């Protein structure tokens, strides 16, 4: 299996602002495998998706170990680099200093940390609590992740636009985080149009590539983003869990409404497809080679 460091190097080489890498969110290893199979360059180890899969809010409710083990499992079943969403880093810079080597040991290629206070609230939640730590404090977190991350990419995420602090503050923070050693800067927005993000991208001096999560402004296509020549990675932030919820809801309701499972048979994955995704070919090879 390819090491996390090798995946980190591959992802680093893929942060091409003329042809940004594309990451798909995942909440379990099966979703990660499907994202890689579809052709995404990376898997987004989304805190929102993982929280949703436990049916709890994305508000620092799940412990680090739950997220860490999921990142390890996602990396074990497929080859795309895992970009782990560490939220605020599970506390202050000291907490982060203990967390980061564990993510490196789990085979993660990149960590994303955000400049909100711990415990965090979901960026997209209407009326959510969006408070930021002082810029210098977050620079310390970036430095800790860079120094102790064993070669993982460090993506510093500013929530200045989410917190309503405006373009100048978002740019000030983004630049400060790049100076502190971030490999890329994620800038998030929950505006329904891309105007705010486009203004940020155009003003960005380009010292390191940007990362976007266009959930709120889906009208901005990958081609539009590439044309900016500032963005190295685009993250589809929650499309695995939303697709899964829509498909399960429709299937479950239909089975009850139709009084049986025959109607959905042609519309859901076959049992054979699931065997394939479980790695049945490897199981057969192991049986052949070792079962006596
Ligand atoms: C996530 O997917 O967990 C993210 C992106 O951090 S967002 O939910 O839009 O904040
Ligand atoms: Mg998150």
Coordinates of C-alpha atoms and ligand atoms in Angstrom, one line a residue:
X1 CA 0.0 0.0 0.0
X2 CA 1.3 3.5 -0.9
X3 CA 2.4 5.4 2.2
X4 CA 0.8 8.6 3.4
X5 CA 3.9 10.5 2.7
X6 CA 4.0 9.3 -0.9
X7 CA 0.3 10.3 -1.2
X8 CA 1.1 13.7 0.3
X9 CA 3.9 14.2 -2.4
X10 CA 1.4 13.2 -5.1
X11 CA -1.2 15.6 -3.9
X12 CA 1.4 18.4 -3.6
X13 CA 2.3 17.9 -7.2
X14 CA -1.4 17.9 -8.2
X15 CA -2.2 21.4 -6.7
X16 CA -2.2 23.0 -10.1
X17 CA -3.9 26.3 -10.3
X18 CA -4.6 25.9 -14.0
X19 CA -6.2 22.5 -13.5
X20 CA -7.2 22.3 -9.8
X21 CA -7.4 18.9 -8.1
X22 CA -10.9 17.7 -7.2
X23 CA -11.8 16.1 -3.9
X24 CA -15.0 14.4 -3.0
X25 CA -16.3 14.2 0.5
X26 CA -16.6 10.8 2.2
X27 CA -18.0 9.6 5.6
X28 CA -16.8 6.0 5.5
X29 CA -14.4 3.8 3.5
X30 CA -17.0 2.7 1.1
X31 CA -17.8 6.3 0.1
X32 CA -14.0 7.0 -0.2
X33 CA -13.6 4.0 -2.5
X34 CA -16.5 5.1 -4.7
X35 CA -15.0 8.7 -4.9
X36 CA -11.7 7.3 -6.0
X37 CA -13.4 4.9 -8.5
X38 CA -15.2 7.8 -10.0
X39 CA -11.9 9.6 -10.7
X40 CA -11.6 12.2 -7.9
X41 CA -8.0 13.2 -7.1
X42 CA -8.5 13.1 -3.4
X43 CA -11.0 12.1 -0.7
X44 CA -12.2 14.8 1.7
X45 CA -12.4 13.4 5.2
X46 CA -15.3 15.7 6.0
X47 CA -16.3 16.5 9.6
X48 CA -19.7 17.5 8.4
X49 CA -20.2 14.1 6.7
X50 CA -18.9 12.1 9.6
X51 CA -21.0 13.9 12.1
X52 CA -24.1 13.5 9.8
X53 CA -23.4 9.8 9.5
X54 CA -23.5 9.6 13.3
X55 CA -26.7 11.8 13.2
X56 CA -25.1 14.4 15.4
X57 CA -24.3 18.1 14.7
X58 CA -21.0 19.1 13.2
X59 CA -20.1 21.0 16.3
X60 CA -17.0 19.3 17.9
X61 CA -19.4 16.5 19.3
X62 CA -17.5 13.5 17.9
X63 CA -14.1 12.8 19.6
X64 CA -10.8 12.9 17.6
X65 CA -10.4 9.2 17.8
X66 CA -13.6 8.6 15.8
X67 CA -12.5 10.9 13.0
X68 CA -8.9 9.6 13.1
X69 CA -9.9 6.0 12.8
X70 CA -12.2 6.8 9.9
X71 CA -9.4 8.6 8.1
X72 CA -7.1 5.6 8.5
X73 CA -9.8 3.2 7.2
X74 CA -10.6 5.4 4.2
X75 CA -6.9 5.4 3.2
X76 CA -6.6 1.6 3.6
X77 CA -9.2 0.7 1.0
X78 CA -8.3 3.0 -1.8
X79 CA -5.3 5.0 -3.2
X80 CA -6.5 8.6 -3.5
X81 CA -4.9 10.9 -0.9
X82 CA -7.0 11.6 2.2
X83 CA -7.5 15.3 3.1
X84 CA -8.5 15.2 6.7
X85 CA -10.8 17.9 8.1
X86 CA -9.4 18.5 11.6
X87 CA -11.9 21.3 12.4
X88 CA -10.2 23.6 14.9
X89 CA -7.5 20.9 15.8
X90 CA -9.4 19.6 18.8
X91 CA -8.4 22.4 21.1
X92 CA -5.4 24.7 21.2
X93 CA -2.0 24.5 19.5
X94 CA -0.8 22.0 22.1
X95 CA -3.8 19.7 21.4
X96 CA -3.1 20.0 17.7
X97 CA 0.5 19.2 18.3
X98 CA -0.5 15.8 19.7
X99 CA -3.1 15.2 17.1
X100 CA -1.1 15.8 13.9
X101 CA 1.5 13.0 14.2
X102 CA -1.4 10.6 14.8
X103 CA -2.9 11.6 11.5
X104 CA 0.4 11.2 9.7
X105 CA 0.8 7.7 11.2
X106 CA -2.7 7.0 9.9
X107 CA -1.6 7.6 6.3
X108 CA -3.3 10.9 5.9
X109 CA -1.9 13.1 3.1
X110 CA -3.2 16.6 4.2
X111 CA -4.7 18.2 7.2
X112 CA -7.1 21.1 7.2
X113 CA -7.4 23.3 10.3
X114 CA -9.7 26.2 10.7
X115 CA -9.4 29.5 12.6
X116 CA -12.6 29.2 14.6
X117 CA -12.8 28.8 18.4
X118 CA -13.1 25.3 19.9
X119 CA -15.8 23.9 20.1
X120 CA -16.7 24.9 16.6
X121 CA -20.1 25.2 14.9
X122 CA -20.9 24.2 11.3
X123 CA -20.0 27.0 8.9
X124 CA -23.1 26.5 6.8
X125 CA -25.6 26.5 9.7
X126 CA -28.0 29.5 9.7
X127 CA -27.3 31.6 12.7
X128 CA -24.3 29.4 13.7
X129 CA -21.8 30.5 16.4
X130 CA -18.8 31.7 14.3
X131 CA -16.1 33.1 16.5
X132 CA -12.5 33.2 15.4
X133 CA -9.3 32.8 17.4
X134 CA -6.8 35.7 17.2
X135 CA -4.7 35.5 14.0
X136 CA -1.4 35.1 15.9
X137 CA -2.8 32.2 17.9
X138 CA -3.8 30.4 14.7
X139 CA -0.4 31.1 13.2
X140 CA 0.9 29.0 16.1
X141 CA -1.4 26.2 15.1
X142 CA -0.3 26.3 11.5
X143 CA 3.4 26.2 12.6
X144 CA 2.7 23.2 14.9
X145 CA 1.0 21.3 12.1
X146 CA 3.8 22.1 9.7
X147 CA 6.6 21.2 12.2
X148 CA 5.0 18.0 13.6
X149 CA 3.1 16.8 10.5
X150 CA 5.9 14.7 9.1
X151 CA 5.4 16.0 5.5
X152 CA 1.6 16.1 5.4
X153 CA 0.3 19.1 3.5
X154 CA -1.0 21.8 5.9
X155 CA -4.1 23.6 4.7
X156 CA -5.0 26.7 6.8
X157 CA -8.7 27.6 6.6
X158 CA -10.0 31.0 7.3
X159 CA -13.6 31.5 8.4
X160 CA -13.3 35.3 8.3
X161 CA -16.0 35.5 5.5
X162 CA -18.2 33.0 7.3
X163 CA -17.9 35.1 10.5
X164 CA -18.9 38.3 8.5
X165 CA -15.5 40.0 9.1
X166 CA -15.1 41.0 5.4
X167 CA -12.7 40.6 2.6
X168 CA -9.8 42.6 4.1
X169 CA -9.7 40.5 7.2
X170 CA -10.0 37.3 5.2
X171 CA -7.0 38.4 3.1
X172 CA -5.0 39.5 6.1
X173 CA -5.5 36.1 7.8
X174 CA -4.9 34.1 4.6
X175 CA -1.6 35.8 4.0
X176 CA -0.5 35.5 7.7
X177 CA -1.3 31.7 7.6
X178 CA 0.8 31.3 4.4
X179 CA 3.6 33.2 6.1
X180 CA 3.3 30.8 9.1
X181 CA 4.0 27.8 6.7
X182 CA 0.6 26.7 5.3
X183 CA 0.9 24.9 2.0
X184 CA -2.5 26.2 0.9
X185 CA -5.2 28.5 2.2
X186 CA -8.9 27.4 2.3
X187 CA -11.3 30.3 2.2
X188 CA -14.9 29.5 2.9
X189 CA -18.1 31.4 2.2
X190 CA -21.7 30.8 2.7
X191 CA -23.0 33.4 0.3
X192 CA -25.4 32.2 -2.3
X193 CA -23.5 33.8 -5.1
X194 CA -19.8 33.4 -5.8
X195 CA -19.1 37.2 -5.7
X196 CA -17.3 37.3 -2.3
X197 CA -15.2 34.3 -3.2
X198 CA -14.3 35.7 -6.6
X199 CA -13.3 39.0 -5.0
X200 CA -11.0 37.1 -2.6
X201 CA -9.5 35.0 -5.3
X202 CA -8.8 38.0 -7.5
X203 CA -7.1 39.8 -4.7
X204 CA -5.1 36.8 -3.5
X205 CA -1.4 37.4 -4.1
X206 CA -0.9 33.8 -5.1
X207 CA 2.0 32.9 -2.7
X208 CA 0.3 29.5 -2.1
X209 CA -2.7 28.0 -3.8
X210 CA -6.2 28.5 -2.5
X211 CA -8.8 25.8 -1.7
X212 CA -12.5 26.3 -2.3
X213 CA -15.6 24.4 -1.0
X214 CA -18.3 25.7 -3.3
X215 CA -21.3 24.2 -1.5
X216 CA -23.2 27.5 -1.2
X217 CA -22.4 28.8 -4.6
X218 CA -22.7 25.7 -6.8
X219 CA -23.1 27.8 -10.0
X220 CA -19.4 28.3 -10.0
X221 CA -18.1 25.4 -12.2
X222 CA -14.7 23.7 -12.0
X223 CA -13.9 25.5 -15.3
X224 CA -14.8 28.9 -13.8
X225 CA -12.5 28.1 -10.9
X226 CA -9.6 27.0 -13.1
X227 CA -9.9 30.2 -15.1
X228 CA -9.0 32.2 -11.9
X229 CA -5.6 30.5 -11.8
X230 CA -5.5 30.8 -8.0
X231 CA -7.1 27.6 -6.8
X232 CA -5.2 24.3 -6.4
X233 CA -8.0 22.2 -4.9
X234 CA -11.8 22.2 -5.1
X235 CA -13.6 20.2 -2.4
X236 CA -17.1 18.8 -3.0
X237 CA -17.9 19.2 0.7
X238 CA -20.9 17.0 1.4
X239 CA -22.2 15.3 -1.7
X240 CA -21.6 11.7 -0.6
X241 CA -23.8 12.0 2.5
X242 CA -26.5 14.0 0.7
X243 CA -26.6 11.6 -2.2
X244 CA -26.8 8.7 0.3
X245 CA -29.6 10.3 2.3
X246 CA -31.7 11.0 -0.8
X247 CA -31.2 7.5 -2.2
X248 CA -32.0 5.8 1.1
X249 CA -35.0 7.9 1.8
X250 CA -36.5 7.2 -1.6
X251 CA -35.8 3.5 -1.4
X252 CA -37.1 3.0 2.1
X253 CA -40.3 4.9 1.5
X254 CA -40.9 3.0 -1.8
X255 CA -40.5 -0.4 -0.1
X256 CA -43.0 0.4 2.5
X257 CA -45.4 2.0 0.0
X258 CA -45.2 -1.0 -2.3
X259 CA -45.4 -3.6 0.3
X260 CA -42.3 -5.5 -0.8
X261 CA -38.7 -5.1 -2.2
X262 CA -39.3 -6.2 -5.8
X263 CA -39.9 -2.6 -7.1
X264 CA -36.6 -1.2 -6.1
X265 CA -34.6 -4.2 -7.3
X266 CA -33.5 -2.7 -10.6
X267 CA -32.6 0.6 -9.1
X268 CA -30.2 -0.2 -6.3
X269 CA -26.8 -1.7 -6.4
X270 CA -26.7 -5.5 -6.8
X271 CA -25.3 -7.7 -4.1
X272 CA -22.5 -8.6 -6.5
X273 CA -21.5 -5.0 -6.7
X274 CA -21.3 -4.9 -3.0
X275 CA -19.1 -8.0 -2.9
X276 CA -16.8 -6.3 -5.4
X277 CA -16.5 -3.2 -3.2
X278 CA -15.8 -5.4 -0.2
X279 CA -12.8 -6.8 -2.0
X280 CA -14.1 -10.2 -2.8
X281 CA -11.3 -10.8 -5.4
X282 CA -8.7 -10.4 -2.6
X283 CA -10.6 -12.7 -0.3
X284 CA -10.7 -15.4 -3.0
X285 CA -6.9 -15.0 -3.6
X286 CA -6.2 -15.4 0.1
X287 CA -8.5 -18.4 0.3
X288 CA -6.7 -20.0 -2.6
X289 CA -3.2 -19.2 -1.3
X290 CA -3.6 -19.9 2.4
X291 CA -6.7 -21.8 3.4
X292 CA -5.8 -25.4 3.9
Ligands
LIG1 C1 -16.9 19.7 6.0 O1 -17.3 19.1 5.0 O2 -16.9 19.2 7.2 C2 -16.5 21.1 5.9 C3 -17.0 21.9 4.8 O3 -15.7 21.6 6.7 S1 -18.4 22.8 5.5 O4 -19.3 21.8 6.0 O5 -19.0 23.5 4.4 O6 -17.9 23.7 6.5
LIG2 MG1 -15.7 20.5 8.5

